[in-house]
Amino acid sequence: MELRHFRCVLAVAHSLHFARAAAELGISPPALTKQVQETESLLGTRLFQRSKRAVALTAAGELFVIEARRALEQLAQAQETARRAGRGELGRLEIGYVASAAYAGVLQGQFARFRASHPGIHIGAREYAMDALPGLLDQGRLDLAFVRPPLHLPDGLDSVVLLRDRFVVAVQADSALARHAQVAPAAMAQQAFIVPEQELGTLEVSRRGGFAAQVVSRPGSLVAVLTEVSLGAGCAIVPHSVMASVSLPGVVFRELAGPQISSEIAAAFRRHEAAPAARAFIAQLKITALSLNR
């Protein structure tokens, strides 16, 4: 049975008149009669009682019409769903991020904007170790990733910068460094360093201070880094956004003396993305990056 059989039966059921139904469908009455007869033959039962004066649905016809109408409505819904998905209005995105993207508010801001313009797209988000994000994106297990450059990206991936930040130093509240409003890199030469996932700040501080950083721990997450600072294990070079959003007992933040050491948050994505929903989010990210560079 084909969709034409459904449409023909429904047209006759609506008007209970073969000539009017044929005109509505744009076919001849004999062609319509043939379609209805084919349907009845396929079903093995009569759908209409016909006489010279009237056409009426049989009991089987009444039930068939209910289901046929429902089937055509479902077809229309499926077509519209496919069209909307093709336009990037429906779908699902899986996004990975580093915690500092959330601390800085970049993650929340981008999600809110995208959900407002694409309410039909479901977004799943999960924190990952930063080194894992490029591989997950390249393998297709993630659609987008919020990261802190510099970060090596496989061929086929690209990124845009969404926020420019700066590094500060986190120290234990009762340490000698905490007594200064600003801390010069050279003043940290004898300090133990707890290094977060993005070690750029630590490397640059040691370069400017003229020493090799004594790294005692690489605990991973920024909360774990700050916890070790609070316990007196050492100091840590962290993004300013962490200073503005995370408060931990026993930890204070101090600005670094001298020129600022830049810290950035970026979004990484596949350069030749095929999924319409992901392309829509990437377009939004590029607009944000463009406005940042104006």
PDB file of C-alpha atoms in Angstrom:
ATOM      1  CA  MET A   1       0.000   0.000   0.000  1.00  0.00           C
ATOM      2  CA  GLU A   2       1.255   3.466  -0.921  1.00  0.00           C
ATOM      3  CA  LEU A   3       0.530   6.971   0.335  1.00  0.00           C
ATOM      4  CA  ARG A   4      -1.678   7.657  -2.708  1.00  0.00           C
ATOM      5  CA  HIS A   5      -4.073   4.987  -1.460  1.00  0.00           C
ATOM      6  CA  PHE A   6      -4.344   6.748   1.902  1.00  0.00           C
ATOM      7  CA  ARG A   7      -4.915  10.146   0.308  1.00  0.00           C
ATOM      8  CA  CYS A   8      -7.583   8.873  -2.065  1.00  0.00           C
ATOM      9  CA  VAL A   9      -9.546   7.092   0.648  1.00  0.00           C
ATOM     10  CA  LEU A  10      -9.378  10.155   2.918  1.00  0.00           C
ATOM     11  CA  ALA A  11     -10.572  12.462   0.146  1.00  0.00           C
ATOM     12  CA  VAL A  12     -13.633  10.273  -0.500  1.00  0.00           C
ATOM     13  CA  ALA A  13     -14.278   9.878   3.239  1.00  0.00           C
ATOM     14  CA  HIS A  14     -14.201  13.681   3.634  1.00  0.00           C
ATOM     15  CA  SER A  15     -16.753  14.503   0.914  1.00  0.00           C
ATOM     16  CA  LEU A  16     -18.541  11.122   0.578  1.00  0.00           C
ATOM     17  CA  HIS A  17     -18.735  11.921  -3.117  1.00  0.00           C
ATOM     18  CA  PHE A  18     -16.366  10.427  -5.707  1.00  0.00           C
ATOM     19  CA  ALA A  19     -16.625  13.262  -8.251  1.00  0.00           C
ATOM     20  CA  ARG A  20     -15.972  16.003  -5.691  1.00  0.00           C
ATOM     21  CA  ALA A  21     -13.126  14.026  -4.152  1.00  0.00           C
ATOM     22  CA  ALA A  22     -11.573  13.468  -7.595  1.00  0.00           C
ATOM     23  CA  ALA A  23     -11.755  17.215  -8.335  1.00  0.00           C
ATOM     24  CA  GLU A  24     -10.114  17.954  -4.989  1.00  0.00           C
ATOM     25  CA  LEU A  25      -7.254  15.578  -5.829  1.00  0.00           C
ATOM     26  CA  GLY A  26      -6.958  16.764  -9.427  1.00  0.00           C
ATOM     27  CA  ILE A  27      -7.611  13.341 -10.964  1.00  0.00           C
ATOM     28  CA  SER A  28     -10.497  11.833 -12.881  1.00  0.00           C
ATOM     29  CA  PRO A  29     -13.345  10.018 -11.081  1.00  0.00           C
ATOM     30  CA  PRO A  30     -12.472   6.681 -12.780  1.00  0.00           C
ATOM     31  CA  ALA A  31      -8.842   7.015 -11.618  1.00  0.00           C
ATOM     32  CA  LEU A  32     -10.015   7.720  -8.076  1.00  0.00           C
ATOM     33  CA  THR A  33     -12.379   4.755  -8.158  1.00  0.00           C
ATOM     34  CA  LYS A  34      -9.493   2.556  -9.267  1.00  0.00           C
ATOM     35  CA  GLN A  35      -7.302   3.759  -6.377  1.00  0.00           C
ATOM     36  CA  VAL A  36     -10.034   3.058  -3.809  1.00  0.00           C
ATOM     37  CA  GLN A  37     -10.676  -0.385  -5.300  1.00  0.00           C
ATOM     38  CA  GLU A  38      -6.940  -1.149  -5.148  1.00  0.00           C
ATOM     39  CA  THR A  39      -6.914  -0.159  -1.470  1.00  0.00           C
ATOM     40  CA  GLU A  40      -9.887  -2.371  -0.689  1.00  0.00           C
ATOM     41  CA  SER A  41      -8.269  -5.256  -2.568  1.00  0.00           C
ATOM     42  CA  LEU A  42      -5.027  -4.845  -0.646  1.00  0.00           C
ATOM     43  CA  LEU A  43      -6.927  -4.767   2.652  1.00  0.00           C
ATOM     44  CA  GLY A  44      -9.297  -7.552   1.740  1.00  0.00           C
ATOM     45  CA  THR A  45     -12.340  -5.605   2.895  1.00  0.00           C
ATOM     46  CA  ARG A  46     -14.765  -2.929   1.716  1.00  0.00           C
ATOM     47  CA  LEU A  47     -14.200   0.617   2.972  1.00  0.00           C
ATOM     48  CA  PHE A  48     -17.259   2.219   1.334  1.00  0.00           C
ATOM     49  CA  GLN A  49     -20.853   1.275   0.690  1.00  0.00           C
ATOM     50  CA  ARG A  50     -21.811   2.703  -2.691  1.00  0.00           C
ATOM     51  CA  SER A  51     -25.189   3.260  -4.263  1.00  0.00           C
ATOM     52  CA  LYS A  52     -26.435   5.485  -7.067  1.00  0.00           C
ATOM     53  CA  ARG A  53     -27.479   8.104  -4.539  1.00  0.00           C
ATOM     54  CA  ALA A  54     -24.944   7.932  -1.710  1.00  0.00           C
ATOM     55  CA  VAL A  55     -21.526   6.867  -0.511  1.00  0.00           C
ATOM     56  CA  ALA A  56     -20.986   5.814   3.110  1.00  0.00           C
ATOM     57  CA  LEU A  57     -18.100   4.419   5.108  1.00  0.00           C
ATOM     58  CA  THR A  58     -18.285   0.847   6.326  1.00  0.00           C
ATOM     59  CA  ALA A  59     -17.283   0.021   9.901  1.00  0.00           C
ATOM     60  CA  ALA A  60     -13.870  -1.042   8.585  1.00  0.00           C
ATOM     61  CA  GLY A  61     -13.666   2.179   6.579  1.00  0.00           C
ATOM     62  CA  GLU A  62     -14.340   4.353   9.615  1.00  0.00           C
ATOM     63  CA  LEU A  63     -11.495   2.741  11.550  1.00  0.00           C
ATOM     64  CA  PHE A  64      -9.164   2.813   8.554  1.00  0.00           C
ATOM     65  CA  VAL A  65      -9.771   6.535   8.050  1.00  0.00           C
ATOM     66  CA  ILE A  66      -8.769   7.289  11.659  1.00  0.00           C
ATOM     67  CA  GLU A  67      -5.474   5.443  11.280  1.00  0.00           C
ATOM     68  CA  ALA A  68      -4.814   6.731   7.746  1.00  0.00           C
ATOM     69  CA  ARG A  69      -5.270  10.335   8.881  1.00  0.00           C
ATOM     70  CA  ARG A  70      -2.928   9.713  11.790  1.00  0.00           C
ATOM     71  CA  ALA A  71      -0.341   8.170   9.443  1.00  0.00           C
ATOM     72  CA  LEU A  72      -0.389  11.174   7.108  1.00  0.00           C
ATOM     73  CA  GLU A  73      -0.101  13.570  10.043  1.00  0.00           C
ATOM     74  CA  GLN A  74       2.919  11.599  11.266  1.00  0.00           C
ATOM     75  CA  LEU A  75       4.431  11.766   7.794  1.00  0.00           C
ATOM     76  CA  ALA A  76       3.973  15.538   7.703  1.00  0.00           C
ATOM     77  CA  GLN A  77       5.579  15.805  11.132  1.00  0.00           C
ATOM     78  CA  ALA A  78       8.515  13.669  10.017  1.00  0.00           C
ATOM     79  CA  GLN A  79       9.017  15.860   6.951  1.00  0.00           C
ATOM     80  CA  GLU A  80       8.922  19.061   8.995  1.00  0.00           C
ATOM     81  CA  THR A  81      11.300  17.576  11.585  1.00  0.00           C
ATOM     82  CA  ALA A  82      13.776  16.688   8.840  1.00  0.00           C
ATOM     83  CA  ARG A  83      13.537  20.169   7.318  1.00  0.00           C
ATOM     84  CA  ARG A  84      14.094  21.850  10.700  1.00  0.00           C
ATOM     85  CA  ALA A  85      17.025  19.563  11.492  1.00  0.00           C
ATOM     86  CA  GLY A  86      18.506  20.388   8.078  1.00  0.00           C
ATOM     87  CA  ARG A  87      18.240  24.092   8.921  1.00  0.00           C
ATOM     88  CA  GLY A  88      19.999  23.524  12.252  1.00  0.00           C
ATOM     89  CA  GLU A  89      16.843  24.162  14.302  1.00  0.00           C
ATOM     90  CA  LEU A  90      16.668  20.668  15.832  1.00  0.00           C
ATOM     91  CA  GLY A  91      19.254  18.183  16.995  1.00  0.00           C
ATOM     92  CA  ARG A  92      21.700  17.487  19.780  1.00  0.00           C
ATOM     93  CA  LEU A  93      25.150  18.810  20.598  1.00  0.00           C
ATOM     94  CA  GLU A  94      27.764  17.312  22.887  1.00  0.00           C
ATOM     95  CA  ILE A  95      30.156  19.904  24.275  1.00  0.00           C
ATOM     96  CA  GLY A  96      33.275  19.446  26.375  1.00  0.00           C
ATOM     97  CA  TYR A  97      34.868  22.173  28.453  1.00  0.00           C
ATOM     98  CA  VAL A  98      37.584  22.997  30.940  1.00  0.00           C
ATOM     99  CA  ALA A  99      36.361  24.326  34.285  1.00  0.00           C
ATOM    100  CA  SER A 100      37.886  27.766  33.846  1.00  0.00           C
ATOM    101  CA  ALA A 101      35.571  28.378  30.872  1.00  0.00           C
ATOM    102  CA  ALA A 102      32.695  28.097  33.350  1.00  0.00           C
ATOM    103  CA  TYR A 103      34.445  30.185  36.011  1.00  0.00           C
ATOM    104  CA  ALA A 104      34.867  32.985  33.480  1.00  0.00           C
ATOM    105  CA  GLY A 105      31.197  32.830  32.434  1.00  0.00           C
ATOM    106  CA  VAL A 106      32.083  32.177  28.781  1.00  0.00           C
ATOM    107  CA  LEU A 107      30.396  28.777  28.759  1.00  0.00           C
ATOM    108  CA  GLN A 108      27.181  30.060  30.326  1.00  0.00           C
ATOM    109  CA  GLY A 109      27.014  33.108  28.059  1.00  0.00           C
ATOM    110  CA  GLN A 110      27.424  31.112  24.853  1.00  0.00           C
ATOM    111  CA  PHE A 111      24.920  28.465  25.960  1.00  0.00           C
ATOM    112  CA  ALA A 112      22.297  31.070  26.871  1.00  0.00           C
ATOM    113  CA  ARG A 113      22.622  32.849  23.532  1.00  0.00           C
ATOM    114  CA  PHE A 114      22.407  29.619  21.546  1.00  0.00           C
ATOM    115  CA  ARG A 115      19.444  28.238  23.467  1.00  0.00           C
ATOM    116  CA  ALA A 116      17.565  31.509  22.954  1.00  0.00           C
ATOM    117  CA  SER A 117      17.978  31.295  19.178  1.00  0.00           C
ATOM    118  CA  HIS A 118      17.813  27.477  18.835  1.00  0.00           C
ATOM    119  CA  PRO A 119      15.403  26.168  21.514  1.00  0.00           C
ATOM    120  CA  GLY A 120      14.918  22.884  19.658  1.00  0.00           C
ATOM    121  CA  ILE A 121      18.540  21.788  20.049  1.00  0.00           C
ATOM    122  CA  HIS A 122      19.461  19.815  23.160  1.00  0.00           C
ATOM    123  CA  ILE A 123      22.946  20.539  24.523  1.00  0.00           C
ATOM    124  CA  GLY A 124      24.887  18.066  26.625  1.00  0.00           C
ATOM    125  CA  ALA A 125      27.946  19.447  28.432  1.00  0.00           C
ATOM    126  CA  ARG A 126      30.680  17.785  30.451  1.00  0.00           C
ATOM    127  CA  GLU A 127      33.991  18.826  31.971  1.00  0.00           C
ATOM    128  CA  TYR A 128      37.083  17.015  30.653  1.00  0.00           C
ATOM    129  CA  ALA A 129      40.810  17.150  31.184  1.00  0.00           C
ATOM    130  CA  MET A 130      42.019  19.689  28.650  1.00  0.00           C
ATOM    131  CA  ASP A 131      44.496  17.369  26.934  1.00  0.00           C
ATOM    132  CA  ALA A 132      41.645  14.950  26.163  1.00  0.00           C
ATOM    133  CA  LEU A 133      39.417  17.483  24.402  1.00  0.00           C
ATOM    134  CA  PRO A 134      41.154  17.737  20.994  1.00  0.00           C
ATOM    135  CA  GLY A 135      41.105  13.959  20.548  1.00  0.00           C
ATOM    136  CA  LEU A 136      37.451  13.643  21.540  1.00  0.00           C
ATOM    137  CA  LEU A 137      36.561  16.404  19.094  1.00  0.00           C
ATOM    138  CA  ASP A 138      38.626  14.886  16.299  1.00  0.00           C
ATOM    139  CA  GLN A 139      37.024  11.458  16.867  1.00  0.00           C
ATOM    140  CA  GLY A 140      33.526  12.922  16.633  1.00  0.00           C
ATOM    141  CA  ARG A 141      32.657  12.163  20.265  1.00  0.00           C
ATOM    142  CA  LEU A 142      32.271  15.896  20.912  1.00  0.00           C
ATOM    143  CA  ASP A 143      30.891  18.612  18.661  1.00  0.00           C
ATOM    144  CA  LEU A 144      32.623  21.580  20.315  1.00  0.00           C
ATOM    145  CA  ALA A 145      35.197  22.117  23.052  1.00  0.00           C
ATOM    146  CA  PHE A 146      35.918  25.131  25.270  1.00  0.00           C
ATOM    147  CA  VAL A 147      39.652  25.207  26.007  1.00  0.00           C
ATOM    148  CA  ARG A 148      42.539  27.417  27.132  1.00  0.00           C
ATOM    149  CA  PRO A 149      45.189  28.021  24.438  1.00  0.00           C
ATOM    150  CA  PRO A 150      47.872  27.258  23.620  1.00  0.00           C
ATOM    151  CA  LEU A 151      46.778  23.711  22.869  1.00  0.00           C
ATOM    152  CA  HIS A 152      47.851  21.459  20.007  1.00  0.00           C
ATOM    153  CA  LEU A 153      44.929  20.703  17.684  1.00  0.00           C
ATOM    154  CA  PRO A 154      44.937  17.839  15.160  1.00  0.00           C
ATOM    155  CA  ASP A 155      44.672  18.659  11.454  1.00  0.00           C
ATOM    156  CA  GLY A 156      41.067  19.405  10.600  1.00  0.00           C
ATOM    157  CA  LEU A 157      40.331  21.264  13.832  1.00  0.00           C
ATOM    158  CA  ASP A 158      40.224  25.020  14.268  1.00  0.00           C
ATOM    159  CA  SER A 159      39.527  27.427  17.130  1.00  0.00           C
ATOM    160  CA  VAL A 160      38.470  30.987  17.889  1.00  0.00           C
ATOM    161  CA  VAL A 161      39.324  33.070  20.959  1.00  0.00           C
ATOM    162  CA  LEU A 162      36.272  34.114  22.985  1.00  0.00           C
ATOM    163  CA  LEU A 163      37.850  35.830  26.013  1.00  0.00           C
ATOM    164  CA  ARG A 164      41.167  37.459  26.855  1.00  0.00           C
ATOM    165  CA  ASP A 165      42.139  37.091  30.494  1.00  0.00           C
ATOM    166  CA  ARG A 166      45.352  37.417  32.513  1.00  0.00           C
ATOM    167  CA  PHE A 167      47.244  35.257  34.973  1.00  0.00           C
ATOM    168  CA  VAL A 168      47.529  35.940  38.712  1.00  0.00           C
ATOM    169  CA  VAL A 169      49.285  34.051  41.502  1.00  0.00           C
ATOM    170  CA  ALA A 170      47.405  32.077  44.168  1.00  0.00           C
ATOM    171  CA  VAL A 171      49.253  31.795  47.489  1.00  0.00           C
ATOM    172  CA  GLN A 172      48.504  30.554  50.988  1.00  0.00           C
ATOM    173  CA  ALA A 173      46.951  33.350  53.048  1.00  0.00           C
ATOM    174  CA  ASP A 174      49.681  33.365  55.730  1.00  0.00           C
ATOM    175  CA  SER A 175      52.647  33.088  53.352  1.00  0.00           C
ATOM    176  CA  ALA A 176      55.237  35.853  52.877  1.00  0.00           C
ATOM    177  CA  LEU A 177      54.033  36.446  49.307  1.00  0.00           C
ATOM    178  CA  ALA A 178      50.507  37.205  50.568  1.00  0.00           C
ATOM    179  CA  ARG A 179      51.806  40.368  52.273  1.00  0.00           C
ATOM    180  CA  HIS A 180      52.436  42.053  48.915  1.00  0.00           C
ATOM    181  CA  ALA A 181      49.818  43.689  46.681  1.00  0.00           C
ATOM    182  CA  GLN A 182      51.788  42.520  43.641  1.00  0.00           C
ATOM    183  CA  VAL A 183      54.307  39.733  43.309  1.00  0.00           C
ATOM    184  CA  ALA A 184      57.295  40.012  41.001  1.00  0.00           C
ATOM    185  CA  PRO A 185      58.228  36.850  39.094  1.00  0.00           C
ATOM    186  CA  ALA A 186      61.779  36.974  40.530  1.00  0.00           C
ATOM    187  CA  ALA A 187      60.323  36.853  44.060  1.00  0.00           C
ATOM    188  CA  MET A 188      59.013  33.360  43.376  1.00  0.00           C
ATOM    189  CA  ALA A 189      62.350  31.788  42.499  1.00  0.00           C
ATOM    190  CA  GLN A 190      62.438  29.686  45.683  1.00  0.00           C
ATOM    191  CA  GLN A 191      58.754  28.780  45.675  1.00  0.00           C
ATOM    192  CA  ALA A 192      57.251  25.361  45.029  1.00  0.00           C
ATOM    193  CA  PHE A 193      54.730  25.435  42.169  1.00  0.00           C
ATOM    194  CA  ILE A 194      51.462  23.586  41.822  1.00  0.00           C
ATOM    195  CA  VAL A 195      50.733  23.572  38.101  1.00  0.00           C
ATOM    196  CA  PRO A 196      47.240  23.538  36.560  1.00  0.00           C
ATOM    197  CA  GLU A 197      46.405  21.921  33.222  1.00  0.00           C
ATOM    198  CA  GLN A 198      47.391  25.063  31.324  1.00  0.00           C
ATOM    199  CA  GLU A 199      51.030  25.584  32.349  1.00  0.00           C
ATOM    200  CA  LEU A 200      51.624  28.649  30.168  1.00  0.00           C
ATOM    201  CA  GLY A 201      51.424  31.045  33.131  1.00  0.00           C
ATOM    202  CA  THR A 202      53.911  29.049  35.192  1.00  0.00           C
ATOM    203  CA  LEU A 203      56.379  28.826  32.305  1.00  0.00           C
ATOM    204  CA  GLU A 204      56.181  32.538  31.578  1.00  0.00           C
ATOM    205  CA  VAL A 205      56.597  33.529  35.241  1.00  0.00           C
ATOM    206  CA  SER A 206      59.708  31.355  35.537  1.00  0.00           C
ATOM    207  CA  ARG A 207      61.081  32.759  32.263  1.00  0.00           C
ATOM    208  CA  ARG A 208      60.562  36.345  33.405  1.00  0.00           C
ATOM    209  CA  GLY A 209      61.979  35.578  36.850  1.00  0.00           C
ATOM    210  CA  GLY A 210      65.045  33.861  35.407  1.00  0.00           C
ATOM    211  CA  PHE A 211      64.583  30.524  37.175  1.00  0.00           C
ATOM    212  CA  ALA A 212      63.373  26.971  36.540  1.00  0.00           C
ATOM    213  CA  ALA A 213      60.099  26.423  38.363  1.00  0.00           C
ATOM    214  CA  GLN A 214      60.211  23.784  41.095  1.00  0.00           C
ATOM    215  CA  VAL A 215      57.054  21.827  40.206  1.00  0.00           C
ATOM    216  CA  VAL A 216      55.811  19.713  43.097  1.00  0.00           C
ATOM    217  CA  SER A 217      52.364  18.752  41.845  1.00  0.00           C
ATOM    218  CA  ARG A 218      50.071  18.664  38.793  1.00  0.00           C
ATOM    219  CA  PRO A 219      46.718  17.761  40.370  1.00  0.00           C
ATOM    220  CA  GLY A 220      44.561  18.531  37.332  1.00  0.00           C
ATOM    221  CA  SER A 221      41.484  20.615  38.097  1.00  0.00           C
ATOM    222  CA  LEU A 222      41.755  24.210  39.290  1.00  0.00           C
ATOM    223  CA  VAL A 223      39.875  23.383  42.476  1.00  0.00           C
ATOM    224  CA  ALA A 224      42.426  20.665  43.223  1.00  0.00           C
ATOM    225  CA  VAL A 225      45.238  23.134  42.490  1.00  0.00           C
ATOM    226  CA  LEU A 226      43.798  25.738  44.873  1.00  0.00           C
ATOM    227  CA  THR A 227      43.173  23.116  47.543  1.00  0.00           C
ATOM    228  CA  GLU A 228      46.870  22.221  47.524  1.00  0.00           C
ATOM    229  CA  VAL A 229      47.740  25.936  47.747  1.00  0.00           C
ATOM    230  CA  SER A 230      45.442  26.243  50.788  1.00  0.00           C
ATOM    231  CA  LEU A 231      47.309  23.349  52.426  1.00  0.00           C
ATOM    232  CA  GLY A 232      50.637  25.108  52.020  1.00  0.00           C
ATOM    233  CA  ALA A 233      52.063  22.871  49.289  1.00  0.00           C
ATOM    234  CA  GLY A 234      53.121  25.841  47.145  1.00  0.00           C
ATOM    235  CA  CYS A 235      51.850  28.669  44.952  1.00  0.00           C
ATOM    236  CA  ALA A 236      50.021  28.455  41.615  1.00  0.00           C
ATOM    237  CA  ILE A 237      49.727  30.657  38.531  1.00  0.00           C
ATOM    238  CA  VAL A 238      46.033  30.662  37.604  1.00  0.00           C
ATOM    239  CA  PRO A 239      43.657  32.691  35.403  1.00  0.00           C
ATOM    240  CA  HIS A 240      42.213  35.913  36.843  1.00  0.00           C
ATOM    241  CA  SER A 241      38.702  34.539  36.197  1.00  0.00           C
ATOM    242  CA  VAL A 242      39.367  31.967  38.922  1.00  0.00           C
ATOM    243  CA  MET A 243      40.273  34.762  41.339  1.00  0.00           C
ATOM    244  CA  ALA A 244      36.960  36.441  40.545  1.00  0.00           C
ATOM    245  CA  SER A 245      34.777  33.356  40.961  1.00  0.00           C
ATOM    246  CA  VAL A 246      36.400  30.868  43.378  1.00  0.00           C
ATOM    247  CA  SER A 247      36.901  31.505  47.090  1.00  0.00           C
ATOM    248  CA  LEU A 248      38.710  28.874  49.119  1.00  0.00           C
ATOM    249  CA  PRO A 249      39.699  29.156  52.810  1.00  0.00           C
ATOM    250  CA  GLY A 250      43.393  29.872  53.219  1.00  0.00           C
ATOM    251  CA  VAL A 251      43.943  31.065  49.636  1.00  0.00           C
ATOM    252  CA  VAL A 252      44.500  34.633  48.451  1.00  0.00           C
ATOM    253  CA  PHE A 253      45.238  35.941  44.980  1.00  0.00           C
ATOM    254  CA  ARG A 254      47.802  38.557  44.047  1.00  0.00           C
ATOM    255  CA  GLU A 255      48.467  40.374  40.783  1.00  0.00           C
ATOM    256  CA  LEU A 256      51.756  39.693  39.028  1.00  0.00           C
ATOM    257  CA  ALA A 257      54.101  42.667  38.778  1.00  0.00           C
ATOM    258  CA  GLY A 258      55.182  43.768  35.322  1.00  0.00           C
ATOM    259  CA  PRO A 259      53.411  43.374  31.985  1.00  0.00           C
ATOM    260  CA  GLN A 260      50.324  41.175  32.087  1.00  0.00           C
ATOM    261  CA  ILE A 261      50.697  37.547  31.086  1.00  0.00           C
ATOM    262  CA  SER A 262      47.780  36.886  28.753  1.00  0.00           C
ATOM    263  CA  SER A 263      45.414  33.984  29.270  1.00  0.00           C
ATOM    264  CA  GLU A 264      42.691  33.111  26.756  1.00  0.00           C
ATOM    265  CA  ILE A 265      39.576  30.984  26.490  1.00  0.00           C
ATOM    266  CA  ALA A 266      38.779  29.588  23.066  1.00  0.00           C
ATOM    267  CA  ALA A 267      36.295  27.256  21.393  1.00  0.00           C
ATOM    268  CA  ALA A 268      37.613  24.440  19.200  1.00  0.00           C
ATOM    269  CA  PHE A 269      35.612  22.766  16.429  1.00  0.00           C
ATOM    270  CA  ARG A 270      35.951  20.734  13.248  1.00  0.00           C
ATOM    271  CA  ARG A 271      36.941  22.960  10.339  1.00  0.00           C
ATOM    272  CA  HIS A 272      34.627  21.209   7.867  1.00  0.00           C
ATOM    273  CA  GLU A 273      31.704  20.486  10.188  1.00  0.00           C
ATOM    274  CA  ALA A 274      28.751  18.818   8.447  1.00  0.00           C
ATOM    275  CA  ALA A 275      26.075  18.804  11.172  1.00  0.00           C
ATOM    276  CA  PRO A 276      23.734  21.818  10.808  1.00  0.00           C
ATOM    277  CA  ALA A 277      23.269  22.246  14.586  1.00  0.00           C
ATOM    278  CA  ALA A 278      27.019  22.358  15.186  1.00  0.00           C
ATOM    279  CA  ARG A 279      27.504  24.737  12.254  1.00  0.00           C
ATOM    280  CA  ALA A 280      24.938  27.087  13.793  1.00  0.00           C
ATOM    281  CA  PHE A 281      26.822  27.135  17.116  1.00  0.00           C
ATOM    282  CA  ILE A 282      30.158  27.647  15.335  1.00  0.00           C
ATOM    283  CA  ALA A 283      28.685  30.626  13.464  1.00  0.00           C
ATOM    284  CA  GLN A 284      27.704  32.180  16.807  1.00  0.00           C
ATOM    285  CA  LEU A 285      31.201  31.587  18.212  1.00  0.00           C
ATOM    286  CA  LYS A 286      32.806  33.252  15.206  1.00  0.00           C
ATOM    287  CA  ILE A 287      30.612  36.326  15.672  1.00  0.00           C
ATOM    288  CA  THR A 288      31.740  36.526  19.322  1.00  0.00           C
ATOM    289  CA  ALA A 289      35.393  36.190  18.273  1.00  0.00           C
ATOM    290  CA  LEU A 290      34.967  38.877  15.618  1.00  0.00           C
ATOM    291  CA  SER A 291      33.508  41.350  18.116  1.00  0.00           C
ATOM    292  CA  LEU A 292      36.398  40.603  20.509  1.00  0.00           C
ATOM    293  CA  ASN A 293      38.910  41.660  17.865  1.00  0.00           C
ATOM    294  CA  ARG A 294      37.228  44.939  16.917  1.00  0.00           C
TER     295      ARG A 294
END
